[in-house]
Structures are given as structure tokens and as C-alpha cells.
Amino acid sequence: DTAVSQTPKYLVTQMGNDKSIKCEQNLGHDTMYWYKQDSKKFLKIMFSYNNKELIINETVPNRFSPKSPDKAHLNLHINSLELGDSAVYFCASSLLTGDTDTQYFGPGTRLTVL
Amino acid sequence: GDSVTQMEGPVTLSEEAFLTINCTYTATGYPSLFWYVQYPGEGLQLLLKATKADDKGSNKGFEATYRKETTSFHLEKGSVQVSDSAVYFCALSDRGDMRFGAGTRLTVKP
């Protein structure tokens, strides 16, 4: 009964490859997010989708493309991976129509680009 | 834009010591304020939150009060335990646009 789940937990790949990270939430939330956490633990929002519509799109290379097939899923596809993409990527979800916009986070995907 | 500033770490305390981690924010609207905790190798967990001025969030012995006059949301705990060792993040959110502080690493020694 995991609330926000991500797969894979670890991803090791070569520079130039294309990879995807999947996220699913079973909380009935209407909004999902992707964050990047660097080696110094700094967290930065990348994207946000509300009811499958993109609402936050921070300055992120266009090699990163989010896809939301439905409200419960938000996947992150990364093309032509670079060394600097190595980080932990967190998915989160929230209910914007609720009383508060508390975000609930997945366990993270540690991406290592060699 | 909205932003959060929290005290730099690392913070090292002995068990049963008093903890304060300072957090101040800048916002144009009326955001909700949060403290999240990240244990080693894990994702972020919500520790406590406050949605309006003078609200106090509390959980597991931790407390923080939403102070609009000083734009602060300092985290406190009266007696820390070794199991509290983690990275603590202060955050604000205005309708889903969440901004995090840089995180403060706390180590509690027995």
C-alpha cells in the first residue's frame, strides 16, 4: 500500500543513453512533481503536472521530458544523458484542491551517469 | 520569487540536548510552511506543517510556529535522540509551487 512509488530505485547508465523513471501515486492526488537533489542535498523542482496538465516547468534542459498518462502517473524521460545528470530524482504528489498543498514524496531514484 | 533560508549545518548535538534550526522565508502571498526530514538513504518525510500565521505544527516532539511578523518557522525539539540524526528541510508552498531551504544536517551523538 505504498503511497508514492518510483522505479527503478537505482539506475546506472552510460553517457549519451536515454532512460526513463516511472512514478505512481495511489493517494488520489491531482498534482504530481519531479525534483532533482544534487550531491549537496539541494532540492530543486523540475516539473509539476495538475490533472495531466503541465503547470510548473522550471529551467530544465529540454533533454528532460515529463509525461503524465493519467493523474496517478508521472514519468520522466531523459535523452542523451550527461555526467551532470547524476543525482537523486524524487517524485511527489499533492492535492491542490484540498486544505493544504502538502506534498508526499517517493523514495527517490539514484541516477548515476558514467 | 518566494524563497527559504535555513541555518547552515552541520549541527552536532549530544543526546538530550535542545535543538533549534532556524528558518526564514520570503513570500509575496500567504504560503503554507513545512519541515521535512530525510533519513540516510531515504526520501523526504513530512515532519510538521503550518498553514497560517500563528499556527503551531508539532510531531514527534518537534515544534515550529508560523511567525508572520518575523517571517520565520524555526524548528525546535526539547531533547534530541540519536534516531533524530537526519537532514532537515524547511519549505514553503504556495498552491503547489514548493521551495526548499538548503537543508541542515543534524547528527546526535550518544
CSV table of C-alpha atoms in Angstrom, one decimal:
chain,number,residue,atom,x,y,z
A,1,ASP,CA,0.0,0.0,0.0
A,2,THR,CA,2.9,2.4,-0.9
A,3,ALA,CA,1.6,5.9,-1.3
A,4,VAL,CA,4.2,7.3,-3.9
A,5,SER,CA,6.4,4.7,-5.6
A,6,GLN,CA,9.2,5.2,-8.1
A,7,THR,CA,11.0,2.7,-10.3
A,8,PRO,CA,13.8,2.0,-10.5
A,9,LYS,CA,15.4,2.8,-7.2
A,10,TYR,CA,18.9,2.8,-8.7
A,11,LEU,CA,19.9,3.5,-12.3
A,12,VAL,CA,23.4,3.3,-13.6
A,13,THR,CA,24.0,4.1,-17.3
A,14,GLN,CA,26.5,5.4,-19.8
A,15,MET,CA,26.7,9.0,-21.1
A,16,GLY,CA,24.5,9.5,-24.2
A,17,ASN,CA,21.9,6.9,-23.3
A,18,ASP,CA,18.2,7.5,-23.0
A,19,LYS,CA,16.4,6.4,-19.8
A,20,SER,CA,13.1,6.7,-18.1
A,21,ILE,CA,12.0,6.9,-14.4
A,22,LYS,CA,8.4,6.0,-13.5
A,23,CYS,CA,6.3,7.3,-10.7
A,24,GLU,CA,2.9,6.3,-9.4
A,25,GLN,CA,0.7,7.6,-6.6
A,26,ASN,CA,-2.3,5.9,-5.1
A,27,LEU,CA,-3.4,8.8,-2.8
A,28,GLY,CA,-6.0,10.1,-5.2
A,29,HIS,CA,-4.0,13.3,-5.6
A,30,ASP,CA,-4.4,15.7,-8.6
A,31,THR,CA,-0.9,17.0,-8.8
A,32,MET,CA,2.5,15.4,-9.3
A,33,TYR,CA,6.0,16.7,-9.3
A,34,TRP,CA,9.6,15.9,-10.1
A,35,TYR,CA,12.5,17.2,-8.1
A,36,LYS,CA,16.3,16.8,-8.5
A,37,GLN,CA,18.5,16.5,-5.4
A,38,ASP,CA,22.2,17.1,-6.0
A,39,SER,CA,25.1,15.7,-4.1
A,40,LYS,CA,24.9,18.6,-1.6
A,41,LYS,CA,21.3,17.6,-0.8
A,42,PHE,CA,19.9,20.8,-2.5
A,43,LEU,CA,16.4,20.1,-3.8
A,44,LYS,CA,15.1,21.8,-6.9
A,45,ILE,CA,11.7,21.4,-8.5
A,46,MET,CA,11.8,20.4,-12.2
A,47,PHE,CA,8.2,19.9,-13.3
A,48,SER,CA,4.7,19.8,-12.0
A,49,TYR,CA,1.5,18.4,-13.5
A,50,ASN,CA,-2.0,19.1,-12.4
A,51,ASN,CA,-4.7,16.8,-13.8
A,52,LYS,CA,-2.2,15.7,-16.6
A,53,GLU,CA,-1.5,19.4,-17.5
A,54,LEU,CA,1.9,20.9,-17.1
A,55,ILE,CA,1.8,23.8,-14.6
A,56,ILE,CA,5.4,24.2,-13.5
A,57,ASN,CA,8.3,23.9,-15.9
A,58,GLU,CA,11.5,25.2,-14.4
A,59,THR,CA,14.6,25.9,-16.4
A,60,VAL,CA,15.5,22.4,-17.2
A,61,PRO,CA,17.3,21.2,-20.4
A,62,ASN,CA,14.8,20.0,-23.0
A,63,ARG,CA,16.5,16.6,-22.8
A,64,PHE,CA,14.2,16.1,-19.8
A,65,SER,CA,10.6,15.4,-20.8
A,66,PRO,CA,7.9,14.5,-18.4
A,67,LYS,CA,4.8,12.5,-19.4
A,68,SER,CA,1.6,12.1,-17.5
A,69,PRO,CA,-0.6,9.4,-19.0
A,70,ASP,CA,-3.1,9.9,-16.2
A,71,LYS,CA,-3.5,11.6,-12.8
A,72,ALA,CA,-1.8,8.8,-10.9
A,73,HIS,CA,1.3,8.6,-13.0
A,74,LEU,CA,4.1,11.0,-13.9
A,75,ASN,CA,7.1,9.6,-15.8
A,76,LEU,CA,10.4,11.3,-16.5
A,77,HIS,CA,12.3,10.6,-19.7
A,78,ILE,CA,15.8,11.8,-20.1
A,79,ASN,CA,17.6,11.8,-23.5
A,80,SER,CA,21.3,11.9,-24.2
A,81,LEU,CA,22.3,11.6,-20.5
A,82,GLU,CA,25.2,13.7,-19.3
A,83,LEU,CA,27.5,13.3,-16.3
A,84,GLY,CA,25.9,16.3,-14.6
A,85,ASP,CA,22.5,14.5,-14.6
A,86,SER,CA,23.8,12.2,-11.9
A,87,ALA,CA,21.6,13.0,-8.9
A,88,VAL,CA,18.7,11.6,-6.9
A,89,TYR,CA,15.3,12.3,-8.5
A,90,PHE,CA,12.3,12.5,-6.3
A,91,CYS,CA,8.6,12.2,-7.4
A,92,ALA,CA,6.0,13.8,-5.2
A,93,SER,CA,2.2,14.3,-5.2
A,94,SER,CA,-0.3,16.6,-3.6
A,95,LEU,CA,-4.0,17.5,-3.6
A,96,LEU,CA,-4.2,21.1,-4.7
A,97,THR,CA,-7.9,21.3,-4.2
A,98,GLY,CA,-7.5,20.3,-0.5
A,99,ASP,CA,-7.0,22.5,2.5
A,100,THR,CA,-3.2,22.4,2.3
A,101,ASP,CA,-0.9,21.5,-0.5
A,102,THR,CA,1.3,19.1,1.5
A,103,GLN,CA,3.5,17.1,-0.9
A,104,TYR,CA,4.2,13.4,-0.3
A,105,PHE,CA,7.5,12.1,-1.7
A,106,GLY,CA,8.5,8.9,-3.2
A,107,PRO,CA,11.7,7.0,-2.1
A,108,GLY,CA,13.8,8.5,-4.8
A,109,THR,CA,15.8,7.2,-7.9
A,110,ARG,CA,19.5,7.5,-7.7
A,111,LEU,CA,20.8,8.0,-11.2
A,112,THR,CA,24.5,7.6,-11.9
A,113,VAL,CA,25.8,8.5,-15.3
A,114,LEU,CA,29.2,7.1,-16.1
B,1,GLY,CA,10.3,34.9,-6.2
B,2,ASP,CA,9.5,33.0,-3.0
B,3,SER,CA,12.5,31.6,-1.1
B,4,VAL,CA,13.5,29.9,2.1
B,5,THR,CA,16.8,30.4,4.1
B,6,GLN,CA,17.7,27.9,6.8
B,7,MET,CA,20.8,27.8,9.0
B,8,GLU,CA,23.7,26.0,7.6
B,9,GLY,CA,24.9,22.9,9.1
B,10,PRO,CA,26.1,20.5,10.0
B,11,VAL,CA,24.7,20.6,13.6
B,12,THR,CA,26.2,18.2,16.1
B,13,LEU,CA,24.5,17.7,19.5
B,14,SER,CA,24.7,15.3,22.3
B,15,GLU,CA,21.6,13.2,23.2
B,16,GLU,CA,19.0,15.0,25.2
B,17,ALA,CA,20.3,18.5,24.1
B,18,PHE,CA,17.9,21.2,22.9
B,19,LEU,CA,17.6,21.7,19.2
B,20,THR,CA,16.9,24.8,17.2
B,21,ILE,CA,17.2,25.0,13.4
B,22,ASN,CA,16.4,28.5,12.1
B,23,CYS,CA,14.3,29.1,9.0
B,24,THR,CA,13.2,32.3,7.5
B,25,TYR,CA,11.2,32.8,4.3
B,26,THR,CA,10.4,35.4,1.7
B,27,ALA,CA,7.0,35.3,0.0
B,28,THR,CA,4.6,37.6,-1.8
B,29,GLY,CA,1.5,35.6,-0.9
B,30,TYR,CA,0.4,33.5,2.1
B,31,PRO,CA,2.2,30.3,1.8
B,32,SER,CA,2.0,27.1,3.9
B,33,LEU,CA,5.2,26.3,5.7
B,34,PHE,CA,6.7,22.8,6.2
B,35,TRP,CA,9.5,20.9,7.8
B,36,TYR,CA,10.5,17.7,6.1
B,37,VAL,CA,13.1,15.2,7.3
B,38,GLN,CA,15.3,13.0,5.2
B,39,TYR,CA,16.9,10.0,6.9
B,40,PRO,CA,20.0,8.5,5.3
B,41,GLY,CA,19.2,6.7,2.0
B,42,GLU,CA,15.5,7.6,2.2
B,43,GLY,CA,13.1,10.0,0.6
B,44,LEU,CA,11.6,13.1,2.3
B,45,GLN,CA,9.0,12.6,5.0
B,46,LEU,CA,6.7,15.4,6.2
B,47,LEU,CA,7.6,16.2,9.8
B,48,LEU,CA,5.2,19.1,10.5
B,49,LYS,CA,3.4,21.9,8.8
B,50,ALA,CA,1.5,25.2,9.4
B,51,THR,CA,-0.9,26.8,7.0
B,52,LYS,CA,-1.4,30.3,8.5
B,53,ALA,CA,0.1,32.9,10.8
B,54,ASP,CA,0.5,31.8,14.5
B,55,ASP,CA,-0.3,28.2,13.7
B,56,LYS,CA,2.0,25.8,15.5
B,57,GLY,CA,2.9,22.5,13.8
B,58,SER,CA,4.1,19.6,16.0
B,59,ASN,CA,5.1,16.0,15.6
B,60,LYS,CA,7.3,13.5,17.4
B,61,GLY,CA,8.4,16.2,19.9
B,62,PHE,CA,9.3,18.7,17.2
B,63,GLU,CA,7.6,22.1,17.1
B,64,ALA,CA,7.6,25.1,14.8
B,65,THR,CA,5.4,28.2,14.9
B,66,TYR,CA,4.4,30.3,11.8
B,67,ARG,CA,5.6,33.8,12.6
B,68,LYS,CA,4.4,36.3,10.0
B,69,GLU,CA,5.9,39.3,11.8
B,70,THR,CA,9.4,37.8,11.6
B,71,THR,CA,8.8,35.6,8.5
B,72,SER,CA,10.2,32.7,10.4
B,73,PHE,CA,9.4,29.0,11.1
B,74,HIS,CA,12.1,27.8,13.4
B,75,LEU,CA,12.2,24.1,14.3
B,76,GLU,CA,12.7,23.1,17.9
B,77,LYS,CA,12.9,20.0,20.0
B,78,GLY,CA,13.5,19.9,23.7
B,79,SER,CA,15.5,16.7,23.9
B,80,VAL,CA,17.0,15.1,20.8
B,81,GLN,CA,17.8,11.4,20.3
B,82,VAL,CA,20.3,9.6,18.3
B,83,SER,CA,17.5,8.5,16.0
B,84,ASP,CA,16.8,12.2,15.1
B,85,SER,CA,20.0,12.3,13.1
B,86,ALA,CA,19.0,13.3,9.6
B,87,VAL,CA,18.8,16.2,7.2
B,88,TYR,CA,16.0,18.7,7.9
B,89,PHE,CA,14.4,20.8,5.2
B,90,CYS,CA,12.3,23.9,5.7
B,91,ALA,CA,9.9,24.6,2.8
B,92,LEU,CA,7.1,26.9,1.8
B,93,SER,CA,4.4,26.2,-0.7
B,94,ASP,CA,2.0,28.5,-2.5
B,95,ARG,CA,-0.6,26.4,-4.4
B,96,GLY,CA,1.9,23.6,-5.2
B,97,ASP,CA,4.9,25.7,-6.0
B,98,MET,CA,7.2,24.4,-3.2
B,99,ARG,CA,10.5,25.9,-2.4
B,100,PHE,CA,13.0,24.2,-0.2
B,101,GLY,CA,15.8,25.5,2.0
B,102,ALA,CA,19.3,24.1,1.5
B,103,GLY,CA,18.8,21.5,4.3
B,104,THR,CA,20.5,21.2,7.7
B,105,ARG,CA,22.3,18.0,8.6
B,106,LEU,CA,21.8,17.1,12.3
B,107,THR,CA,24.0,14.5,14.0
B,108,VAL,CA,23.1,13.4,17.5
B,109,LYS,CA,25.9,11.6,19.5
B,110,PRO,CA,25.1,9.3,22.3
